[in-house]
Short mmCIF file of C-alpha atoms in Angstrom, two decimals:
data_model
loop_
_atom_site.label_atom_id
_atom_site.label_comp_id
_atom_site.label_asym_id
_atom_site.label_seq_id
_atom_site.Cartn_x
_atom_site.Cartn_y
_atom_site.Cartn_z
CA UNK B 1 -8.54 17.81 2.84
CA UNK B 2 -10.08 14.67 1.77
CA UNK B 3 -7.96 11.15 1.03
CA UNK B 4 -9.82 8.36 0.22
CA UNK B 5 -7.50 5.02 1.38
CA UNK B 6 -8.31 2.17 -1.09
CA UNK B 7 -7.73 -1.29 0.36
CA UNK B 8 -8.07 -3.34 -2.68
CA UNK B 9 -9.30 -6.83 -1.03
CA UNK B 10 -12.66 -7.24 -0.20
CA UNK B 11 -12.73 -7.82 3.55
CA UNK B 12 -14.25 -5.75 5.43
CA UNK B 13 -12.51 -6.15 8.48
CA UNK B 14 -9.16 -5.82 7.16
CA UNK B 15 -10.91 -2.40 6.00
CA UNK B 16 -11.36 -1.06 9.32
CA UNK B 17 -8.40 -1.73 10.57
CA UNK B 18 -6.75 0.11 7.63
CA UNK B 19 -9.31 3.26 8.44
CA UNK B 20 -8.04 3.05 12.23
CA UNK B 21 -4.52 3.32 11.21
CA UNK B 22 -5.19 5.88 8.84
CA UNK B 23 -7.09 8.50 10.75
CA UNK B 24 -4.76 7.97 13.98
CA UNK B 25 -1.92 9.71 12.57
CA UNK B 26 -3.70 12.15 9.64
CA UNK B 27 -4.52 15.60 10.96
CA UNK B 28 -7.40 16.79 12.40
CA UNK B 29 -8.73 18.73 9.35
CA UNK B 30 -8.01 15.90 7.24
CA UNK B 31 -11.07 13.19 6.14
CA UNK B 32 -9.93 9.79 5.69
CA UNK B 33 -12.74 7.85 3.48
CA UNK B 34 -11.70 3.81 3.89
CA UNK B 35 -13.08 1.91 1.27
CA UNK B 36 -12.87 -1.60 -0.30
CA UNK B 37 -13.84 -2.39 -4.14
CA UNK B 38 -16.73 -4.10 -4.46
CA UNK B 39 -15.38 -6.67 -6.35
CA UNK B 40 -12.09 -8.49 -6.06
CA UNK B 41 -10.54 -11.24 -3.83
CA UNK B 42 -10.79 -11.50 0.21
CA UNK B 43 -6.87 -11.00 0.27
CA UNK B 44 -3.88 -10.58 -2.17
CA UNK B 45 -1.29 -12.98 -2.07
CA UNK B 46 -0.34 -13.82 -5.78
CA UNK B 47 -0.09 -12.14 -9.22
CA UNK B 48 -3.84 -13.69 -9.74
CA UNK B 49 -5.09 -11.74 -6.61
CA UNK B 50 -3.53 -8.74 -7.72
CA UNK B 51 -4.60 -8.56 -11.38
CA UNK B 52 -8.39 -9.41 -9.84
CA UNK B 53 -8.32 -6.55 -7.70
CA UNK B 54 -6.95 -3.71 -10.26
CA UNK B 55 -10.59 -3.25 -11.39
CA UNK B 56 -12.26 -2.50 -8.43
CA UNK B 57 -9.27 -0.22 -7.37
CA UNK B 58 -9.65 1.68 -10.66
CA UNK B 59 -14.10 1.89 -9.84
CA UNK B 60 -13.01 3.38 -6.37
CA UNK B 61 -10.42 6.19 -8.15
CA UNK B 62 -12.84 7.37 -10.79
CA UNK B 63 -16.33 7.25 -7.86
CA UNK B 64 -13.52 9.62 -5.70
CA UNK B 65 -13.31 11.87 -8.68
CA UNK B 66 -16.97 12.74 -8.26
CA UNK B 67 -16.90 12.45 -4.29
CA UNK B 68 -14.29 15.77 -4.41
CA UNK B 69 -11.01 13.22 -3.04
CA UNK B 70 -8.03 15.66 -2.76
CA UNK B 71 -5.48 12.42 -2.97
CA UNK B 72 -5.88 8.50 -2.87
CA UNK B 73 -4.02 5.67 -1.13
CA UNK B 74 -3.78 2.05 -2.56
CA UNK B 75 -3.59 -0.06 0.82
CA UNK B 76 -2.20 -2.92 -0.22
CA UNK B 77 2.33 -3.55 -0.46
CA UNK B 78 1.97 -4.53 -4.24
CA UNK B 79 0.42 -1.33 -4.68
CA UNK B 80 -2.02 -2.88 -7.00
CA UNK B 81 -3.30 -0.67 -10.58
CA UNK B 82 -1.31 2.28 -9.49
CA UNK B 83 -0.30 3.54 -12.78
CA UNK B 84 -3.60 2.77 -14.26
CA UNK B 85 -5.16 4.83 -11.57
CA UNK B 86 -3.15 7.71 -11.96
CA UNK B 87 -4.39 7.59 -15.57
CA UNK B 88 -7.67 8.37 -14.41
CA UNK B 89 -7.08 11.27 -12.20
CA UNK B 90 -4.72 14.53 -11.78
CA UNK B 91 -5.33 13.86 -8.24
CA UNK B 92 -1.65 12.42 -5.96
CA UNK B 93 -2.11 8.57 -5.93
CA UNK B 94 0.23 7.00 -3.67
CA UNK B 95 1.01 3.59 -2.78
CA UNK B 96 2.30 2.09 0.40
CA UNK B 97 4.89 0.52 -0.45
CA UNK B 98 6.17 3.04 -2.90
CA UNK B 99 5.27 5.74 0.54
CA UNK B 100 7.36 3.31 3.00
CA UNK B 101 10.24 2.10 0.55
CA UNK B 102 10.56 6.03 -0.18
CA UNK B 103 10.25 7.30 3.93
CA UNK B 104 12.56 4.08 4.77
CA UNK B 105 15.53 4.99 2.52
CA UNK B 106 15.70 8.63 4.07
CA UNK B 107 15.40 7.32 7.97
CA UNK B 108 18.15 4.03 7.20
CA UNK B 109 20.59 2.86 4.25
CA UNK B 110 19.44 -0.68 4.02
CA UNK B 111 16.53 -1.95 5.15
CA UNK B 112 14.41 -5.46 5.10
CA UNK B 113 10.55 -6.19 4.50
CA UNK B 114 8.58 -8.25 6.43
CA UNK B 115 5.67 -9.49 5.04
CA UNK B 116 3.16 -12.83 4.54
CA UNK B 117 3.18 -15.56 2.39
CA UNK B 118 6.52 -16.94 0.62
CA UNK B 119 4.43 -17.04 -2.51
CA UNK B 120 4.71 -13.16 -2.33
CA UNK B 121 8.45 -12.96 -1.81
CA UNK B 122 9.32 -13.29 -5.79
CA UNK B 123 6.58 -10.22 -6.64
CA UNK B 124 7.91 -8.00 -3.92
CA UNK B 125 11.63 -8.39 -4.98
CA UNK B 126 10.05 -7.15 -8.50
CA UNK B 127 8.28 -3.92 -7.17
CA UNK B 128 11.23 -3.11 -5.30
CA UNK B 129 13.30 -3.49 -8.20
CA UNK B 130 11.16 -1.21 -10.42
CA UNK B 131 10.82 1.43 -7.41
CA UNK B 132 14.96 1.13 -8.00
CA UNK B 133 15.60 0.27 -4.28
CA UNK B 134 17.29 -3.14 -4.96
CA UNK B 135 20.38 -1.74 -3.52
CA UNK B 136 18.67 -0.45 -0.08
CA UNK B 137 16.24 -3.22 0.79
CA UNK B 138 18.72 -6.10 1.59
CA UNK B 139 16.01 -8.89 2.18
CA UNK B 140 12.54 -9.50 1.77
CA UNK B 141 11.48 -12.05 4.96
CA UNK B 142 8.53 -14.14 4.56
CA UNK B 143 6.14 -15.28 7.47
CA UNK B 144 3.98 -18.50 7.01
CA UNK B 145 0.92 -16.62 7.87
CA UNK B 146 -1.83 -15.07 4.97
CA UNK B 147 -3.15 -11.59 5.26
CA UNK B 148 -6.47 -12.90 6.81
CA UNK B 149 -4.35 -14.46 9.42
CA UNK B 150 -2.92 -11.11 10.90
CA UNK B 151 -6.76 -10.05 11.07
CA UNK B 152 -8.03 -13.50 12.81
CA UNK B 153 -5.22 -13.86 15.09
CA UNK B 154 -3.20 -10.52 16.00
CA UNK B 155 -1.25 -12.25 18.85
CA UNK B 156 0.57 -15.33 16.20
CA UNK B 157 0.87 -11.99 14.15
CA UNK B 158 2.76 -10.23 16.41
CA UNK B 159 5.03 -12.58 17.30
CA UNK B 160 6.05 -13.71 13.53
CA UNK B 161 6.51 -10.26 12.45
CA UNK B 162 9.02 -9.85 15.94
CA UNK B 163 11.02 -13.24 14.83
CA UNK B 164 11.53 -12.18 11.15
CA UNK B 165 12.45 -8.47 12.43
CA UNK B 166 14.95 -9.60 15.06
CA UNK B 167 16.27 -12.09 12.12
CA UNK B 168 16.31 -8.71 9.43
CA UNK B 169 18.71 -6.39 12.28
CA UNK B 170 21.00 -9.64 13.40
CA UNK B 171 21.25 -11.42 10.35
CA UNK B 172 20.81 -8.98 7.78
CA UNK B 173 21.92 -5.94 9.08
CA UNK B 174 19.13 -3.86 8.15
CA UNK B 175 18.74 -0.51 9.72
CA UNK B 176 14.85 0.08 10.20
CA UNK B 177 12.20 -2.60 9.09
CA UNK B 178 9.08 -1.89 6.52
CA UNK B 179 5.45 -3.73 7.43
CA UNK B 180 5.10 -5.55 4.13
CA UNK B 181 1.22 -5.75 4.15
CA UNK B 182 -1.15 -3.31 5.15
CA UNK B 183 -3.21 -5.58 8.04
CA UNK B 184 -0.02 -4.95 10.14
CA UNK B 185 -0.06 -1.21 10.58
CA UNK B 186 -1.69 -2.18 14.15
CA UNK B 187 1.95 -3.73 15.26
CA UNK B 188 4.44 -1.03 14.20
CA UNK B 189 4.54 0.86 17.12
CA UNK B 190 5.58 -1.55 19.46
CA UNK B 191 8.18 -3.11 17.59
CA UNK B 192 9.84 0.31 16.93
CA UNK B 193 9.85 -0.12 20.77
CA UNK B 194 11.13 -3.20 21.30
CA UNK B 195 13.93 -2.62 18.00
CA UNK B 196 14.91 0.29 18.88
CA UNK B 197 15.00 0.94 14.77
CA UNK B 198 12.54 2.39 12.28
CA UNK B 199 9.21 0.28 11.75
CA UNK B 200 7.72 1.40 8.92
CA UNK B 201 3.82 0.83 8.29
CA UNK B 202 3.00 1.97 4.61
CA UNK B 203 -0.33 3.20 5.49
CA UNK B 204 0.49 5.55 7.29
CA UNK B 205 3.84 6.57 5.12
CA UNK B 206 1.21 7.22 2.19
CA UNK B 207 -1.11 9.55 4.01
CA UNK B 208 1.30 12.02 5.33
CA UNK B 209 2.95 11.87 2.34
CA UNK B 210 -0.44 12.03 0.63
CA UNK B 211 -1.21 15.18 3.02
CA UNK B 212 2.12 17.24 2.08
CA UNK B 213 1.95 16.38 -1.45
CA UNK B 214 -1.71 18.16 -1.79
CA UNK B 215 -0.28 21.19 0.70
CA UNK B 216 2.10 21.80 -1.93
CA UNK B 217 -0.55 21.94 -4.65
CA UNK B 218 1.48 19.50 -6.34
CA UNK B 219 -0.98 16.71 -8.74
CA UNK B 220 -0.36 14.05 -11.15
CA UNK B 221 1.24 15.20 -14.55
CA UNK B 222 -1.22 14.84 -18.27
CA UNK B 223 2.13 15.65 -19.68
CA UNK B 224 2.67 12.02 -21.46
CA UNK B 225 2.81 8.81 -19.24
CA UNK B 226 -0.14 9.70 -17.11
CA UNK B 227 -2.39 11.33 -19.83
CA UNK B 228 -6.47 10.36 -19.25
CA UNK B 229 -7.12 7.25 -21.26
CA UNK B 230 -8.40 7.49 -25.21
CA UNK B 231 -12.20 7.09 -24.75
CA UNK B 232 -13.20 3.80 -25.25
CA UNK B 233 -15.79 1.47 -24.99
CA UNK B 234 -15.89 -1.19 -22.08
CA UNK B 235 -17.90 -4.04 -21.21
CA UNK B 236 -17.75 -5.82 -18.54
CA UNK B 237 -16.78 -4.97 -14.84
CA UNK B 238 -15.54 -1.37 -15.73
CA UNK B 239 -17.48 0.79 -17.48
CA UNK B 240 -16.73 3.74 -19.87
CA UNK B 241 -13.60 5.41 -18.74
CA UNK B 242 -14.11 9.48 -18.78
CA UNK B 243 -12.19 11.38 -21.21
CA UNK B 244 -11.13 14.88 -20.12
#
């Protein structure tokens, strides 16, 4: 099996870290390819980032269509051109927060996101609306670091994301906390240690998921909503989209 893990900024770094996380809890048979687009911003923190990354996400889903890519992974919590790159492919896509929101609501009944910026808080509470887990997630808790900054300095990391999740099971009850950004899949294991509750890195959510969905043989319906695109003509950053 082959899953190709998209992260959709452009650092390198970040990247690797991603690739780590990925291939430490796939299966042995299973070949993680960890990519970023070769265009798009060095992190995502606002509805500009996101929109600039969507193209180079949507380059890397239609280059895995000729590499032979049984399933993809959008590494990033917005879960950036999703639906657009399900377009392009019968093959599972799966984001990570759609992966963790979905693993988190069968492990707890309410839950809390940590994540970066509080710039990001207002998109989040929108993609966790339109997943329909309003009701389960009972706060989304903003640290004043960037992405970049969980990269640069893992220690400040560790110990904002341990202050917001103490905060989430005291203050807000919640029963098992989701990573909200894909540079902190390095940190969830020891603070499902030291919580004693769920810690939820999406990452990894989306590739076991990822893994069971192609064991079943299951891919993404051409029925209506996820039909290949009309062939048009592009210009620009993306080129002709393939029509099957």
């Amino acid at each position: 099996m082959k899953i190709k893990v998209i992260n959709p900024n452009t650092t390198l770094e970040m990247t690797s870290s991603i690739e780590h996380a990925a291939k430490h809890m796939a299966r042995p048979d299973t070949e993680i390819i960890a990519v970023s687009p070769k265009m798009g911003p060095i992190s995502i923190e606002s509805y500009y980032d996101e929109y600039l990354s969507i193209p180079g996400v949507l380059e890397e889903i239609k280059a895995g269509e000729e590499e032979g890519v049984d399933a993809f992974v959008i590494a990033c919590w917005g879960d950036p051109g999703l639906h657009a790159a399900r377009e392009l492919t019968d093959k599972p896509v799966i984001g990570i927060a759609e992966a963790s929101l979905y693993l988190a609501s069968m492990l707890g009944a309410r839950f809390s996101v940590v994540t970066v910026l509080p710039r990001i808080k207002t998109m989040l509470e929108e993609l966790v609306d339109s997943y329909g887990m309003s009701k389960k997630v009972v706060n989304i808790r903003t640290t004043p670091l960037c992405v970049i900054d969980f990269e640069n300095d893992p220690v400040r990391g560790m110990e904002m994301l341990r202050q917001e999740g103490r905060r989430a099971i005291e203050e807000d009850d919640a029963e098992a906390i989701l990573l909200g950004c894909a540079g902190m899949a390095e940190f969830a294991d020891k603070l499902e240690e030291e919580f004693g509750v769920p810690v939820i890195d999406g990452v990894v959510a989306a590739v076991k998921f990822a893994e069971s969905v192609v064991d079943l043989g299951k891919k993404t319906s051409k029925l209506k909503t996820y039909k290949y695109p009309e062939k048009k003509e592009y210009t620009g950053l993306l080129t002709e989209f393939a029509h099957k």
